[in-house]
Tab-separated table of C-alpha atoms in Angstrom:
chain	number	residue	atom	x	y	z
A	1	UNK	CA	97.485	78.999	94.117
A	2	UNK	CA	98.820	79.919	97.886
A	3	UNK	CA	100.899	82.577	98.745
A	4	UNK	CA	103.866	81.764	100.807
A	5	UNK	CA	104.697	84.574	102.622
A	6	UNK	CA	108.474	84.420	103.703
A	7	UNK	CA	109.847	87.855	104.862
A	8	UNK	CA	108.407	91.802	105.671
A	9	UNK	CA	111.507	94.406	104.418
A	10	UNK	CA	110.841	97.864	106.260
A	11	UNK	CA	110.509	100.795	104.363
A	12	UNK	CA	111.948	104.132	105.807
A	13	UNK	CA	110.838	108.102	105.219
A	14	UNK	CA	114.608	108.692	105.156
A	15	UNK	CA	118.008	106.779	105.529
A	16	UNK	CA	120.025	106.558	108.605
A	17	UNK	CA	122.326	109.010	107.615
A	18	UNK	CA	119.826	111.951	106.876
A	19	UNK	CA	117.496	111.269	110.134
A	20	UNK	CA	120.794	111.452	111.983
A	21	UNK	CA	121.525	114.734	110.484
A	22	UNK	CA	118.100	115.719	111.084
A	23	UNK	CA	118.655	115.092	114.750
A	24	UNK	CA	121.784	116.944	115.313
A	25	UNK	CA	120.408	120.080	113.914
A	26	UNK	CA	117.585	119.816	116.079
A	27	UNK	CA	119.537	119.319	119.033
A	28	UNK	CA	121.958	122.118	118.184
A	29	UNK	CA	118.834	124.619	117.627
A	30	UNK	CA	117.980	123.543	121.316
A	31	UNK	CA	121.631	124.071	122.888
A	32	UNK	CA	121.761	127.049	121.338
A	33	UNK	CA	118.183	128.263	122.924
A	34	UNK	CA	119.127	127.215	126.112
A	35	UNK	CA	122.026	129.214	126.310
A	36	UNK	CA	120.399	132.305	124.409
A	37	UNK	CA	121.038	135.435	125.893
A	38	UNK	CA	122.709	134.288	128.774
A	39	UNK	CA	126.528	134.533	127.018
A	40	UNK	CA	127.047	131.400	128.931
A	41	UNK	CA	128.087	128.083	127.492
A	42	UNK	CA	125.630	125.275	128.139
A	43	UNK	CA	126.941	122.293	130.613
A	44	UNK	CA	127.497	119.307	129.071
A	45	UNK	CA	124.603	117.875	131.743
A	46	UNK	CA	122.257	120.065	130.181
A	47	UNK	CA	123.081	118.930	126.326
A	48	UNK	CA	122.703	115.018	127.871
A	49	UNK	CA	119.333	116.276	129.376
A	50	UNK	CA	118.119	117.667	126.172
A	51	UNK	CA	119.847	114.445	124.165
A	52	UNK	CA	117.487	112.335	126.329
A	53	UNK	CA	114.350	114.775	126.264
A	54	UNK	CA	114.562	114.168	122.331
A	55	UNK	CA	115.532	110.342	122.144
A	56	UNK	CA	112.220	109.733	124.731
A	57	UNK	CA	110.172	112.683	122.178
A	58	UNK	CA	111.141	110.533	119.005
A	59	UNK	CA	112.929	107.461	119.218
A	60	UNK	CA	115.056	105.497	117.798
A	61	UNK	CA	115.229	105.493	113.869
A	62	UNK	CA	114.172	101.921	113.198
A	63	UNK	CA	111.503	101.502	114.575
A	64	UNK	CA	110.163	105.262	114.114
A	65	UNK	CA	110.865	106.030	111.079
A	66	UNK	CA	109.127	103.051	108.989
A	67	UNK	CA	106.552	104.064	106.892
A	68	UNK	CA	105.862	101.125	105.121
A	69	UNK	CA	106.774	97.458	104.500
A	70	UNK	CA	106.907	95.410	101.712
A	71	UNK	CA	105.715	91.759	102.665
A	72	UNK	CA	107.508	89.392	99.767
A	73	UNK	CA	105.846	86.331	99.109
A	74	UNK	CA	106.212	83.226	96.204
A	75	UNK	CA	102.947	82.901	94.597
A	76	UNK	CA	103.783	79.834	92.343
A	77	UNK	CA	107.110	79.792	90.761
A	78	UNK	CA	106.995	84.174	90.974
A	79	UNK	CA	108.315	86.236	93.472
A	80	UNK	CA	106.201	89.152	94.368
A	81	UNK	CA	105.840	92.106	96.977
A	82	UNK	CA	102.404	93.395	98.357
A	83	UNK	CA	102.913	96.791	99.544
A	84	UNK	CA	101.843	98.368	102.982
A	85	UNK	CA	102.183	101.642	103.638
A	86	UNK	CA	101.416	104.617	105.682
A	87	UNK	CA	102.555	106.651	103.728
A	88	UNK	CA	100.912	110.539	103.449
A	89	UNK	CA	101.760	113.455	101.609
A	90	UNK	CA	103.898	114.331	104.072
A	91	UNK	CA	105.253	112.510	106.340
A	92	UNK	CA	106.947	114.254	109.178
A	93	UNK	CA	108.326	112.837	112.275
A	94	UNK	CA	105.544	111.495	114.352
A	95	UNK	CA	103.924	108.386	115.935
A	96	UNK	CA	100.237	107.635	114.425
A	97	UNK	CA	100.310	105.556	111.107
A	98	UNK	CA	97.882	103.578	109.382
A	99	UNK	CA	99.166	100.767	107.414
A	100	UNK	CA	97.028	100.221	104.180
A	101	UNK	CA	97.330	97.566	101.531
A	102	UNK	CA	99.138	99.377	98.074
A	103	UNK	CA	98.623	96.535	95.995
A	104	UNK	CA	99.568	92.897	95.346
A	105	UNK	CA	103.371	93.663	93.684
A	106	UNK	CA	105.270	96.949	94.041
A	107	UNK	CA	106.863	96.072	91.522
A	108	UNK	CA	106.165	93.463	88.496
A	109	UNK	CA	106.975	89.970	89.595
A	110	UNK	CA	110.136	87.667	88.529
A	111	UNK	CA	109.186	84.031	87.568
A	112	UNK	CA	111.524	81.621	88.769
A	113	UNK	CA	110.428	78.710	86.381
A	114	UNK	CA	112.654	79.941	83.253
A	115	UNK	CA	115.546	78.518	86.232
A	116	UNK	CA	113.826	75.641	86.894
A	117	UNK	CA	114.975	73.474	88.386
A	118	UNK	CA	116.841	76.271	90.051
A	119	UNK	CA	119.592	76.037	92.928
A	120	UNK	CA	119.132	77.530	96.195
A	121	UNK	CA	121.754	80.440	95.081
A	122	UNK	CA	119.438	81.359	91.773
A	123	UNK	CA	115.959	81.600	93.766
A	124	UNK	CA	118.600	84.162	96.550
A	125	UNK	CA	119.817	85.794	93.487
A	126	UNK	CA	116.032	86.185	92.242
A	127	UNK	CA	114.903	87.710	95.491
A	128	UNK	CA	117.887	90.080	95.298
A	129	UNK	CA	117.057	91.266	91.826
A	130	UNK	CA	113.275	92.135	93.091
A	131	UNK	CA	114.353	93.809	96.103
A	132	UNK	CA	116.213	95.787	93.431
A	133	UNK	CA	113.406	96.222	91.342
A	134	UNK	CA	111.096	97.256	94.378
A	135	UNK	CA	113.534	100.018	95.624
A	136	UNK	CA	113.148	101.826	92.193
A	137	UNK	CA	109.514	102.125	92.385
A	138	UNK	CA	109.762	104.140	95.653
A	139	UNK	CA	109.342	107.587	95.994
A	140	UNK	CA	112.714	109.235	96.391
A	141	UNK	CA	114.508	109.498	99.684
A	142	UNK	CA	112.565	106.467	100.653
A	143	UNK	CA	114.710	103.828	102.146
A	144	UNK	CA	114.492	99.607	101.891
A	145	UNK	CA	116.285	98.146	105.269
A	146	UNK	CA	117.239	93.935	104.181
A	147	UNK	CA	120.148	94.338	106.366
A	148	UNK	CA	118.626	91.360	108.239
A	149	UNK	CA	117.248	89.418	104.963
A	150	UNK	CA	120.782	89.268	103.769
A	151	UNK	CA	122.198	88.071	107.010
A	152	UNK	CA	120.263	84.958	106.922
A	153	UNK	CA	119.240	84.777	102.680
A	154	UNK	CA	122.228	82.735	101.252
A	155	UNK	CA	121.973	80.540	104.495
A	156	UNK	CA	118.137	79.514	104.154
A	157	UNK	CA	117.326	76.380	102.182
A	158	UNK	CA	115.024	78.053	99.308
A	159	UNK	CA	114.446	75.131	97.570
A	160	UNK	CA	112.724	73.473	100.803
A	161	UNK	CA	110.827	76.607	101.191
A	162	UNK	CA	109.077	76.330	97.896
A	163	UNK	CA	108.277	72.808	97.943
A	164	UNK	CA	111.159	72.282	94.969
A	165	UNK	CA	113.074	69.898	97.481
């Protein structure tokens, strides 16, 4: 049987929302060292200096922060996940990862053949449902991003991808 690989979903150390906090504390620790003793306020030019210094230092968050991806795939009439990861026991903010294979399914696989023959809206609603599934077998904190899978999911013929058509 092949495996028809159809989509990678990044996997995050944290959301948006908590790297962005992360980021203004940082930068606040630094404005407030650079005007340390000095009873002066900091110039806005220097807070844009430092802003920059960190953004070129770390990045942007989606393409820094991914840890991991989880590579969905049919394999028959299932829909499964292998999972790829980086992932250490801790995993601070840096730039060297290793991407090793975690297995062929994050989580258990969903047959599609009890839908059969299924509509292009079942096989969505099936990928949906293990995206669900996959996000509950992460570690806490971690993050799923199929911001772009469901832009373009309920648009894609499913049925010709499978062969079913």
């Amino acid at each position: 049987m092949v495996k028809l690989y159809f989509y990678d979903l990044p996997v995050y150390r944290v959301s948006y929302e908590e790297y962005s906090r992360k980021m203004e504390k940082r930068l606040t620790v630094l404005v407030a060292n650079a005007g340390q003793g000095s009873g002066i306020t900091v110039p806005k030019s220097t807070i844009d200096a430092l802003e920059q210094r960190q953004y070129e230092k770390l990045g942007p968050w989606q393409f820094n922060e991914i840890i991991g991806y989880v590579r969905l795939h049919f394999f028959g009439s299932q829909i499964r996940g292998e999972y790829f990861s980086a992932e250490k026991i801790r995993n601070p903010i840096g730039r060297t990862r290793v991407f090793l294979w975690h297995g062929s399914k994050l989580a258990p696989e969903i047959d599609l053949a009890p839908q059969f023959p299924a509509t292009n809206s079942q096989v969505w609603d099936v990928i949906q449902q293990y995206i669900g599934k996959c996000r509950k077998e992460l570690r806490k904190g971690r993050v799923i991003d199929d911001t772009c899978l469901l832009a373009i999911g309920p648009h894609v013929d499913w049925l010709s991808v499978l062969g079913w058509a």
